[in-house]
Amino acid sequence: MSEDIILLAHGSGGTLMHRLIENNIVPLIKEGGNFEFDDAAELLVPNQRIALTTDSYVVKPPFFNGGNIGKLAVSGTVNDLAMKGAVPIALSLALIIEEGLKLSELEAILKSIAETAKEAGIRIVTGDTKVVEKGSADKIFINTSGVGYIPDGRNVSGSNARPGDVVILSGTIGDHGIAIMSEREGLGLTIPVESDATPLNHLVERIFESIPADAIHVLRDPTRGGLATTLNEIAQQSNVVIRIEEERVPVKDEVKGACEILGYDPLYLANEGKLVLIVKEEFADEALKVMKSTEKGKDAAIIGNVEEVESKPAVFVKTVLGTSRFLTMLSGEQFPRIC
Amino acid sequence: MVRLIDEFRDPELLRPLLQRISSYDDRNYSLMEVCGTHTVSISRFGIRSAVPENIKLLSGPGCPVCVTSQQDVDKAIELAKNSNIILATFGDMMKVPGTKSSLAKEKAKGANVVVCYSTREALDIAEEHPEKEVVFYGVGFETTAPTVAFSILEAKKRKIKNYSVFSTHKLVPPALRALLDSGEVRIDGFILPGHVSVIIGLKAYEFLSEEYGVPGVVSGFEPLDILITIEMLLKQIRSKKAKIENQYKRTVTYDGNIYAQKALEEVFKIDDAEWRGIGLIPKSGLAINEEFEDFDASKKFDVKVPYSIEPPNCSCGEVLRGVKSPFECKLFGKGCTPEHPVGPCMVSSEGACAAYYRFERYTRVVD
Ligand code: SF4
């Protein structure tokens, strides 16, 4: 029996496409949402500031330990909203499918899109599907845009870090990066590492519930480029110096092990379910406590603090030897060592 | 094994060791590391600035991408230009500047260059594209050469006829000999590579102590490993007794990995090789032997490059010989950065220039 696959004709706009959308796509993602078939969705938005974000996902491979591109697309966009202090409202979903994709794979991706959206409490309200010739895409590309509202009193931005603030990380770093790498390279790690892809909006809400909104200065998810890159971006935007201690940054043993084998630096590995919180010092302990009480923040730790800029914005890391060095942004891509 | 890592970074263990190392203040000691991963560890953990100044840690020809000769780089680029060829290689080779172009530039222009994480991937590509020739650009020391040898054996077994290897593999021990023979830099002891030694074993270095009276210690990569190695070397140097010791006992043995050595012997023959910065070193390279000729890209394709010129003003050659520290290159951090690398030592993540730039650009920044 040959397996059902996506054909170019599925993208032609004709009956095949309608059937694909009506039978395979919509039923899977409309769980909990009221998906309409009009050209645009109508949204009821509270009379508050609106946050809008968009992101495209081209992860290779689309399936990895701990998730797939669908989970990533929803989590990523929800997190982009949450990092602005926004409460997510609705999501659009555009699929670019390479001809030849197995229908079963598409369905698995859609299922996790629906599950993740449900978990985050966001509705998928509009979408688009295109099919491209073999070779024009890598199995599937996904674009998601998200809308949310920012409750009054919240003002989080990468440019709000102030000297004296404390830097909190919500959990272990490098999990997603290593999960993807080991999938790509067929590392066969003895202890497989799961991607941490997950929506963080509930964690963010818990933080806002527990400490004053104006104490929360920066929220950022250290995705591509890793923690090192994110901290550098914040230091530059806020014109401050950030100092962290390497020993305090939580890294899973299996991630450390994989990094040792591959010659990677966890500080530069991607994360899809972690956040950096920069908070006023007097509320740091409370924020940490609240984060640690949640599943997604149970490994949270204070990793450093913000200082006045000396000559120029920078990030320093204190090594285990007690020496300090600059922590620079990732330049290019990390490749496995060959030495 | 994984649990060990934390112990090797335990400040409680590191401090007393650093103190003992500081007691070697009677003279200058210069120790050379010859492995890209050591270069990175020493830079990343700030070991160079943690040990006293009279203990000089030099970087040698330990970065496989960096020691690849300009001519070989150009040849690979020529191969990539052939529209019938898919050139598969490790990521770090992409941006290495050739005389006129680089693999990354050729790829942008439409050449078929794929970054592979393993040779298995390249073999799979060959199987999926029977209409094309897949050439694996093999770069590396004894560490990566066995996997390439296995890929050739596998290709033969699976009857994959459109797979071949452009081998620029090199051997570490002959390079150490060449450095000592030249006498250009004083080397009191070698921090010997951990991964390479897993394959070739301790025995491969005995000539260092026996013929040259220079001690060597095979080292692991964690801060504690490297500091212990440094202390072991200092002890030997002070007592004027040179031997080859093993600090990395948890992975390296005296004989090495015989299975991998057999595969190397079966597929390759030892040949003279051209090293960037050092020149032609006798018996320092691995060429594919006659029996596996069909998998030898240099025989299968007639690649000729008219001339090769190393990047002007780039001191990679001196850096690779330990004559210059990256800081002493005029272009370091100015005309040459990881974003716009001039020489391979700034391209490869294992290159000394890249490591010094990333981690030590502002050295001795202490709280
Ligand atoms: S800094 Fe750049 S130009 Fe100078 S030696 Fe290193 S790679 Fe060559």
mmCIF file of N, CA, C and O in Angstrom, chain B residues 135-216:
data_model
loop_
_atom_site.group_PDB
_atom_site.id
_atom_site.type_symbol
_atom_site.label_atom_id
_atom_site.label_comp_id
_atom_site.label_asym_id
_atom_site.label_seq_id
_atom_site.Cartn_x
_atom_site.Cartn_y
_atom_site.Cartn_z
ATOM 1 N N VAL B 135 31.591 14.166 -3.705
ATOM 2 C CA VAL B 135 32.982 14.182 -3.252
ATOM 3 C C VAL B 135 33.014 14.675 -1.814
ATOM 4 O O VAL B 135 32.528 15.768 -1.512
ATOM 5 N N PHE B 136 33.559 13.861 -0.931
ATOM 6 C CA PHE B 136 33.719 14.303 0.450
ATOM 7 C C PHE B 136 35.092 14.941 0.605
ATOM 8 O O PHE B 136 36.107 14.340 0.277
ATOM 9 N N TYR B 137 35.069 16.178 1.076
ATOM 10 C CA TYR B 137 36.311 16.927 1.264
ATOM 11 C C TYR B 137 36.810 16.583 2.665
ATOM 12 O O TYR B 137 36.321 17.117 3.654
ATOM 13 N N GLY B 138 37.728 15.642 2.710
ATOM 14 C CA GLY B 138 38.178 15.119 3.995
ATOM 15 C C GLY B 138 39.295 15.945 4.597
ATOM 16 O O GLY B 138 40.403 16.023 4.061
ATOM 17 N N VAL B 139 38.976 16.602 5.704
ATOM 18 C CA VAL B 139 39.946 17.441 6.376
ATOM 19 C C VAL B 139 40.051 16.944 7.803
ATOM 20 O O VAL B 139 39.029 16.656 8.418
ATOM 21 N N GLY B 140 41.246 16.849 8.320
ATOM 22 C CA GLY B 140 41.343 16.466 9.721
ATOM 23 C C GLY B 140 42.553 15.615 10.004
ATOM 24 O O GLY B 140 43.280 15.201 9.099
ATOM 25 N N PHE B 141 42.750 15.366 11.290
ATOM 26 C CA PHE B 141 43.872 14.549 11.731
ATOM 27 C C PHE B 141 43.415 13.105 11.924
ATOM 28 O O PHE B 141 42.371 12.702 11.423
ATOM 29 N N GLU B 142 44.167 12.398 12.744
ATOM 30 C CA GLU B 142 43.842 10.995 13.018
ATOM 31 C C GLU B 142 42.452 10.855 13.639
ATOM 32 O O GLU B 142 41.897 9.762 13.671
ATOM 33 N N THR B 143 41.906 11.944 14.148
ATOM 34 C CA THR B 143 40.584 11.892 14.778
ATOM 35 C C THR B 143 39.481 11.613 13.772
ATOM 36 O O THR B 143 38.627 10.766 13.992
ATOM 37 N N THR B 144 39.479 12.381 12.678
ATOM 38 C CA THR B 144 38.379 12.246 11.723
ATOM 39 C C THR B 144 38.713 11.266 10.602
ATOM 40 O O THR B 144 37.801 10.721 9.977
ATOM 41 N N ALA B 145 40.009 11.049 10.361
ATOM 42 C CA ALA B 145 40.381 10.181 9.242
ATOM 43 C C ALA B 145 39.744 8.785 9.318
ATOM 44 O O ALA B 145 39.303 8.264 8.292
ATOM 45 N N PRO B 146 39.647 8.158 10.512
ATOM 46 C CA PRO B 146 39.030 6.828 10.533
ATOM 47 C C PRO B 146 37.580 6.826 10.032
ATOM 48 O O PRO B 146 37.186 5.923 9.295
ATOM 49 N N THR B 147 36.819 7.840 10.376
ATOM 50 C CA THR B 147 35.424 7.833 9.926
ATOM 51 C C THR B 147 35.376 7.940 8.400
ATOM 52 O O THR B 147 34.495 7.388 7.760
ATOM 53 N N VAL B 148 36.339 8.663 7.850
ATOM 54 C CA VAL B 148 36.389 8.774 6.399
ATOM 55 C C VAL B 148 36.797 7.432 5.782
ATOM 56 O O VAL B 148 36.233 6.984 4.784
ATOM 57 N N ALA B 149 37.751 6.760 6.445
ATOM 58 C CA ALA B 149 38.154 5.433 5.973
ATOM 59 C C ALA B 149 36.961 4.479 6.002
ATOM 60 O O ALA B 149 36.701 3.753 5.034
ATOM 61 N N PHE B 150 36.226 4.521 7.102
ATOM 62 C CA PHE B 150 35.057 3.649 7.196
ATOM 63 C C PHE B 150 34.050 3.960 6.092
ATOM 64 O O PHE B 150 33.404 3.069 5.548
ATOM 65 N N SER B 151 33.913 5.242 5.747
ATOM 66 C CA SER B 151 32.934 5.602 4.718
ATOM 67 C C SER B 151 33.333 5.001 3.375
ATOM 68 O O SER B 151 32.495 4.581 2.587
ATOM 69 N N ILE B 152 34.642 4.931 3.125
ATOM 70 C CA ILE B 152 35.109 4.341 1.866
ATOM 71 C C ILE B 152 34.857 2.832 1.879
ATOM 72 O O ILE B 152 34.368 2.256 0.898
ATOM 73 N N LEU B 153 35.146 2.206 3.004
ATOM 74 C CA LEU B 153 34.885 0.769 3.110
ATOM 75 C C LEU B 153 33.388 0.481 2.934
ATOM 76 O O LEU B 153 32.993 -0.454 2.241
ATOM 77 N N GLU B 154 32.606 1.333 3.535
ATOM 78 C CA GLU B 154 31.148 1.192 3.456
ATOM 79 C C GLU B 154 30.663 1.400 2.018
ATOM 80 O O GLU B 154 29.823 0.657 1.514
ATOM 81 N N ALA B 155 31.223 2.417 1.353
ATOM 82 C CA ALA B 155 30.824 2.694 -0.028
ATOM 83 C C ALA B 155 31.134 1.484 -0.901
ATOM 84 O O ALA B 155 30.353 1.101 -1.780
ATOM 85 N N LYS B 156 32.278 0.884 -0.631
ATOM 86 C CA LYS B 156 32.660 -0.281 -1.416
ATOM 87 C C LYS B 156 31.664 -1.416 -1.169
ATOM 88 O O LYS B 156 31.198 -2.068 -2.103
ATOM 89 N N LYS B 157 31.331 -1.600 0.097
ATOM 90 C CA LYS B 157 30.405 -2.676 0.463
ATOM 91 C C LYS B 157 29.026 -2.435 -0.157
ATOM 92 O O LYS B 157 28.414 -3.334 -0.710
ATOM 93 N N ARG B 158 28.575 -1.175 -0.060
ATOM 94 C CA ARG B 158 27.235 -0.868 -0.581
ATOM 95 C C ARG B 158 27.253 -0.626 -2.089
ATOM 96 O O ARG B 158 26.261 -0.217 -2.665
ATOM 97 N N LYS B 159 28.430 -0.806 -2.701
ATOM 98 C CA LYS B 159 28.592 -0.604 -4.141
ATOM 99 C C LYS B 159 28.132 0.787 -4.583
ATOM 100 O O LYS B 159 27.439 0.952 -5.579
ATOM 101 N N ILE B 160 28.485 1.776 -3.793
ATOM 102 C CA ILE B 160 28.167 3.151 -4.173
ATOM 103 C C ILE B 160 29.340 3.650 -5.008
ATOM 104 O O ILE B 160 30.444 3.846 -4.502
ATOM 105 N N LYS B 161 29.096 3.837 -6.288
ATOM 106 C CA LYS B 161 30.203 4.134 -7.200
ATOM 107 C C LYS B 161 30.417 5.638 -7.400
ATOM 108 O O LYS B 161 31.423 6.064 -7.944
ATOM 109 N N ASN B 162 29.428 6.418 -7.003
ATOM 110 C CA ASN B 162 29.542 7.860 -7.244
ATOM 111 C C ASN B 162 30.005 8.606 -5.998
ATOM 112 O O ASN B 162 29.691 9.765 -5.803
ATOM 113 N N TYR B 163 30.724 7.916 -5.121
ATOM 114 C CA TYR B 163 31.247 8.551 -3.909
ATOM 115 C C TYR B 163 32.768 8.527 -3.942
ATOM 116 O O TYR B 163 33.357 7.499 -4.287
ATOM 117 N N SER B 164 33.372 9.633 -3.642
ATOM 118 C CA SER B 164 34.826 9.634 -3.523
ATOM 119 C C SER B 164 35.253 10.661 -2.477
ATOM 120 O O SER B 164 34.452 11.476 -2.033
ATOM 121 N N VAL B 165 36.522 10.573 -2.100
ATOM 122 C CA VAL B 165 37.032 11.436 -1.034
ATOM 123 C C VAL B 165 38.217 12.240 -1.556
ATOM 124 O O VAL B 165 39.108 11.692 -2.212
ATOM 125 N N PHE B 166 38.189 13.525 -1.296
ATOM 126 C CA PHE B 166 39.357 14.357 -1.564
ATOM 127 C C PHE B 166 40.100 14.460 -0.229
ATOM 128 O O PHE B 166 39.704 15.217 0.643
ATOM 129 N N SER B 167 41.119 13.632 -0.095
ATOM 130 C CA SER B 167 41.754 13.512 1.222
ATOM 131 C C SER B 167 42.882 14.513 1.424
ATOM 132 O O SER B 167 43.864 14.531 0.691
ATOM 133 N N THR B 168 42.717 15.349 2.443
ATOM 134 C CA THR B 168 43.818 16.230 2.844
ATOM 135 C C THR B 168 44.170 15.918 4.296
ATOM 136 O O THR B 168 44.628 16.777 5.037
ATOM 137 N N HIS B 169 43.880 14.678 4.698
ATOM 138 C CA HIS B 169 44.114 14.298 6.093
ATOM 139 C C HIS B 169 45.593 14.332 6.459
ATOM 140 O O HIS B 169 46.438 14.030 5.635
ATOM 141 N N LYS B 170 45.816 14.706 7.690
ATOM 142 C CA LYS B 170 47.196 14.863 8.136
ATOM 143 C C LYS B 170 47.442 14.163 9.456
ATOM 144 O O LYS B 170 46.508 13.862 10.192
ATOM 145 N N LEU B 171 48.725 13.914 9.709
ATOM 146 C CA LEU B 171 49.124 13.206 10.922
ATOM 147 C C LEU B 171 49.824 14.166 11.874
ATOM 148 O O LEU B 171 50.660 14.978 11.451
ATOM 149 N N VAL B 172 49.488 14.062 13.142
ATOM 150 C CA VAL B 172 50.030 15.006 14.114
ATOM 151 C C VAL B 172 51.524 14.770 14.433
ATOM 152 O O VAL B 172 52.312 15.723 14.395
ATOM 153 N N PRO B 173 51.945 13.522 14.749
ATOM 154 C CA PRO B 173 53.346 13.366 15.195
ATOM 155 C C PRO B 173 54.402 13.939 14.230
ATOM 156 O O PRO B 173 55.325 14.624 14.691
ATOM 157 N N PRO B 174 54.290 13.725 12.910
ATOM 158 C CA PRO B 174 55.322 14.300 12.027
ATOM 159 C C PRO B 174 55.388 15.826 12.110
ATOM 160 O O PRO B 174 56.471 16.408 11.932
ATOM 161 N N ALA B 175 54.254 16.468 12.398
ATOM 162 C CA ALA B 175 54.266 17.927 12.501
ATOM 163 C C ALA B 175 55.049 18.355 13.733
ATOM 164 O O ALA B 175 55.784 19.351 13.715
ATOM 165 N N LEU B 176 54.920 17.587 14.825
ATOM 166 C CA LEU B 176 55.671 17.917 16.042
ATOM 167 C C LEU B 176 57.167 17.788 15.767
ATOM 168 O O LEU B 176 57.975 18.627 16.163
ATOM 169 N N ARG B 177 57.506 16.742 15.038
ATOM 170 C CA ARG B 177 58.907 16.533 14.680
ATOM 171 C C ARG B 177 59.414 17.715 13.850
ATOM 172 O O ARG B 177 60.499 18.258 14.103
ATOM 173 N N ALA B 178 58.611 18.126 12.884
ATOM 174 C CA ALA B 178 59.025 19.236 12.021
ATOM 175 C C ALA B 178 59.249 20.505 12.835
ATOM 176 O O ALA B 178 60.206 21.247 12.605
ATOM 177 N N LEU B 179 58.373 20.744 13.812
ATOM 178 C CA LEU B 179 58.519 21.940 14.645
ATOM 179 C C LEU B 179 59.823 21.887 15.434
ATOM 180 O O LEU B 179 60.560 22.870 15.504
ATOM 181 N N LEU B 180 60.099 20.720 16.020
ATOM 182 C CA LEU B 180 61.323 20.588 16.821
ATOM 183 C C LEU B 180 62.565 20.671 15.934
ATOM 184 O O LEU B 180 63.560 21.287 16.298
ATOM 185 N N ASP B 181 62.487 20.061 14.744
ATOM 186 C CA ASP B 181 63.628 20.108 13.830
ATOM 187 C C ASP B 181 63.965 21.536 13.429
ATOM 188 O O ASP B 181 65.126 21.892 13.281
ATOM 189 N N SER B 182 62.939 22.329 13.237
ATOM 190 C CA SER B 182 63.194 23.696 12.769
ATOM 191 C C SER B 182 63.847 24.528 13.873
ATOM 192 O O SER B 182 64.597 25.453 13.605
ATOM 193 N N GLY B 183 63.548 24.214 15.120
ATOM 194 C CA GLY B 183 64.133 24.946 16.240
ATOM 195 C C GLY B 183 63.739 26.412 16.287
ATOM 196 O O GLY B 183 64.350 27.206 16.995
ATOM 197 N N GLU B 184 62.722 26.765 15.564
ATOM 198 C CA GLU B 184 62.323 28.168 15.454
ATOM 199 C C GLU B 184 61.779 28.729 16.770
ATOM 200 O O GLU B 184 62.027 29.876 17.119
ATOM 201 N N VAL B 185 61.011 27.921 17.471
ATOM 202 C CA VAL B 185 60.502 28.356 18.778
ATOM 203 C C VAL B 185 60.966 27.383 19.848
ATOM 204 O O VAL B 185 61.097 26.191 19.592
ATOM 205 N N ARG B 186 61.145 27.925 21.033
ATOM 206 C CA ARG B 186 61.529 27.035 22.125
ATOM 207 C C ARG B 186 60.277 26.348 22.656
ATOM 208 O O ARG B 186 59.290 27.003 22.990
ATOM 209 N N ILE B 187 60.311 25.039 22.675
ATOM 210 C CA ILE B 187 59.185 24.299 23.231
ATOM 211 C C ILE B 187 59.726 23.415 24.345
ATOM 212 O O ILE B 187 60.520 22.510 24.112
ATOM 213 N N ASP B 188 59.298 23.711 25.581
ATOM 214 C CA ASP B 188 59.796 22.925 26.714
ATOM 215 C C ASP B 188 58.968 21.673 26.943
ATOM 216 O O ASP B 188 59.404 20.745 27.613
ATOM 217 N N GLY B 189 57.739 21.700 26.431
ATOM 218 C CA GLY B 189 56.897 20.528 26.617
ATOM 219 C C GLY B 189 55.645 20.645 25.768
ATOM 220 O O GLY B 189 55.230 21.752 25.412
ATOM 221 N N PHE B 190 55.089 19.494 25.435
ATOM 222 C CA PHE B 190 53.871 19.490 24.623
ATOM 223 C C PHE B 190 52.651 19.067 25.440
ATOM 224 O O PHE B 190 52.682 18.063 26.150
ATOM 225 N N ILE B 191 51.583 19.825 25.319
ATOM 226 C CA ILE B 191 50.274 19.381 25.793
ATOM 227 C C ILE B 191 49.705 18.597 24.618
ATOM 228 O O ILE B 191 49.356 19.178 23.587
ATOM 229 N N LEU B 192 49.679 17.284 24.734
ATOM 230 C CA LEU B 192 49.348 16.467 23.564
ATOM 231 C C LEU B 192 47.839 16.263 23.415
ATOM 232 O O LEU B 192 47.116 16.189 24.411
ATOM 233 N N PRO B 193 47.376 16.174 22.178
ATOM 234 C CA PRO B 193 45.933 16.144 21.909
ATOM 235 C C PRO B 193 45.231 14.907 22.476
ATOM 236 O O PRO B 193 45.734 13.791 22.377
ATOM 237 N N GLY B 194 44.061 15.130 23.036
ATOM 238 C CA GLY B 194 43.299 14.029 23.618
ATOM 239 C C GLY B 194 42.607 13.174 22.577
ATOM 240 O O GLY B 194 42.741 11.951 22.555
ATOM 241 N N HIS B 195 41.877 13.823 21.682
ATOM 242 C CA HIS B 195 41.077 13.036 20.734
ATOM 243 C C HIS B 195 41.948 12.273 19.737
ATOM 244 O O HIS B 195 41.691 11.121 19.433
ATOM 245 N N VAL B 196 42.975 12.956 19.230
ATOM 246 C CA VAL B 196 43.881 12.288 18.290
ATOM 247 C C VAL B 196 44.491 11.061 18.967
ATOM 248 O O VAL B 196 44.597 9.988 18.388
ATOM 249 N N SER B 197 44.846 11.228 20.250
ATOM 250 C CA SER B 197 45.530 10.151 20.959
ATOM 251 C C SER B 197 44.623 8.961 21.237
ATOM 252 O O SER B 197 45.103 7.844 21.421
ATOM 253 N N VAL B 198 43.329 9.192 21.295
ATOM 254 C CA VAL B 198 42.400 8.070 21.448
ATOM 255 C C VAL B 198 42.674 7.083 20.323
ATOM 256 O O VAL B 198 42.681 5.874 20.519
ATOM 257 N N ILE B 199 42.939 7.602 19.141
ATOM 258 C CA ILE B 199 43.174 6.747 17.980
ATOM 259 C C ILE B 199 44.615 6.219 17.964
ATOM 260 O O ILE B 199 44.833 5.028 17.839
ATOM 261 N N ILE B 200 45.600 7.105 18.098
ATOM 262 C CA ILE B 200 46.978 6.651 17.861
ATOM 263 C C ILE B 200 47.700 6.170 19.124
ATOM 264 O O ILE B 200 48.733 5.526 19.030
ATOM 265 N N GLY B 201 47.146 6.499 20.281
ATOM 266 C CA GLY B 201 47.752 6.011 21.519
ATOM 267 C C GLY B 201 49.000 6.780 21.913
ATOM 268 O O GLY B 201 49.577 7.550 21.138
ATOM 269 N N LEU B 202 49.401 6.533 23.152
ATOM 270 C CA LEU B 202 50.555 7.222 23.721
ATOM 271 C C LEU B 202 51.848 6.912 22.976
ATOM 272 O O LEU B 202 52.746 7.729 22.850
ATOM 273 N N LYS B 203 51.917 5.694 22.483
ATOM 274 C CA LYS B 203 53.180 5.210 21.908
ATOM 275 C C LYS B 203 53.638 6.059 20.719
ATOM 276 O O LYS B 203 54.817 6.148 20.445
ATOM 277 N N ALA B 204 52.678 6.713 20.072
ATOM 278 C CA ALA B 204 53.017 7.479 18.877
ATOM 279 C C ALA B 204 53.890 8.691 19.170
ATOM 280 O O ALA B 204 54.448 9.304 18.260
ATOM 281 N N TYR B 205 54.005 9.059 20.455
ATOM 282 C CA TYR B 205 54.751 10.274 20.783
ATOM 283 C C TYR B 205 56.096 9.994 21.437
ATOM 284 O O TYR B 205 56.798 10.913 21.817
ATOM 285 N N GLU B 206 56.418 8.723 21.601
ATOM 286 C CA GLU B 206 57.617 8.419 22.383
ATOM 287 C C GLU B 206 58.887 9.033 21.811
ATOM 288 O O GLU B 206 59.820 9.336 22.546
ATOM 289 N N PHE B 207 58.897 9.241 20.508
ATOM 290 C CA PHE B 207 60.092 9.841 19.885
ATOM 291 C C PHE B 207 60.387 11.222 20.456
ATOM 292 O O PHE B 207 61.532 11.671 20.466
ATOM 293 N N LEU B 208 59.352 11.913 20.943
ATOM 294 C CA LEU B 208 59.561 13.266 21.472
ATOM 295 C C LEU B 208 60.548 13.232 22.626
ATOM 296 O O LEU B 208 61.512 13.992 22.662
ATOM 297 N N SER B 209 60.287 12.357 23.579
ATOM 298 C CA SER B 209 61.165 12.303 24.745
ATOM 299 C C SER B 209 62.453 11.561 24.409
ATOM 300 O O SER B 209 63.540 11.973 24.817
ATOM 301 N N GLU B 210 62.328 10.478 23.636
ATOM 302 C CA GLU B 210 63.521 9.664 23.370
ATOM 303 C C GLU B 210 64.517 10.363 22.455
ATOM 304 O O GLU B 210 65.709 10.369 22.704
ATOM 305 N N GLU B 211 64.004 10.966 21.375
ATOM 306 C CA GLU B 211 64.938 11.564 20.415
ATOM 307 C C GLU B 211 65.222 13.038 20.687
ATOM 308 O O GLU B 211 66.275 13.542 20.351
ATOM 309 N N TYR B 212 64.265 13.730 21.257
ATOM 310 C CA TYR B 212 64.437 15.177 21.415
ATOM 311 C C TYR B 212 64.536 15.609 22.877
ATOM 312 O O TYR B 212 64.779 16.770 23.164
ATOM 313 N N GLY B 213 64.260 14.673 23.777
ATOM 314 C CA GLY B 213 64.292 15.034 25.194
ATOM 315 C C GLY B 213 63.213 16.022 25.596
ATOM 316 O O GLY B 213 63.376 16.767 26.564
ATOM 317 N N VAL B 214 62.145 16.030 24.854
ATOM 318 C CA VAL B 214 61.053 16.955 25.172
ATOM 319 C C VAL B 214 59.880 16.169 25.764
ATOM 320 O O VAL B 214 59.424 15.199 25.178
ATOM 321 N N PRO B 215 59.419 16.571 26.944
ATOM 322 C CA PRO B 215 58.303 15.856 27.552
ATOM 323 C C PRO B 215 56.964 16.163 26.873
ATOM 324 O O PRO B 215 56.816 17.208 26.230
ATOM 325 N N GLY B 216 56.047 15.231 27.025
ATOM 326 C CA GLY B 216 54.706 15.452 26.493
ATOM 327 C C GLY B 216 53.694 14.791 27.400
ATOM 328 O O GLY B 216 53.967 13.750 27.991
#
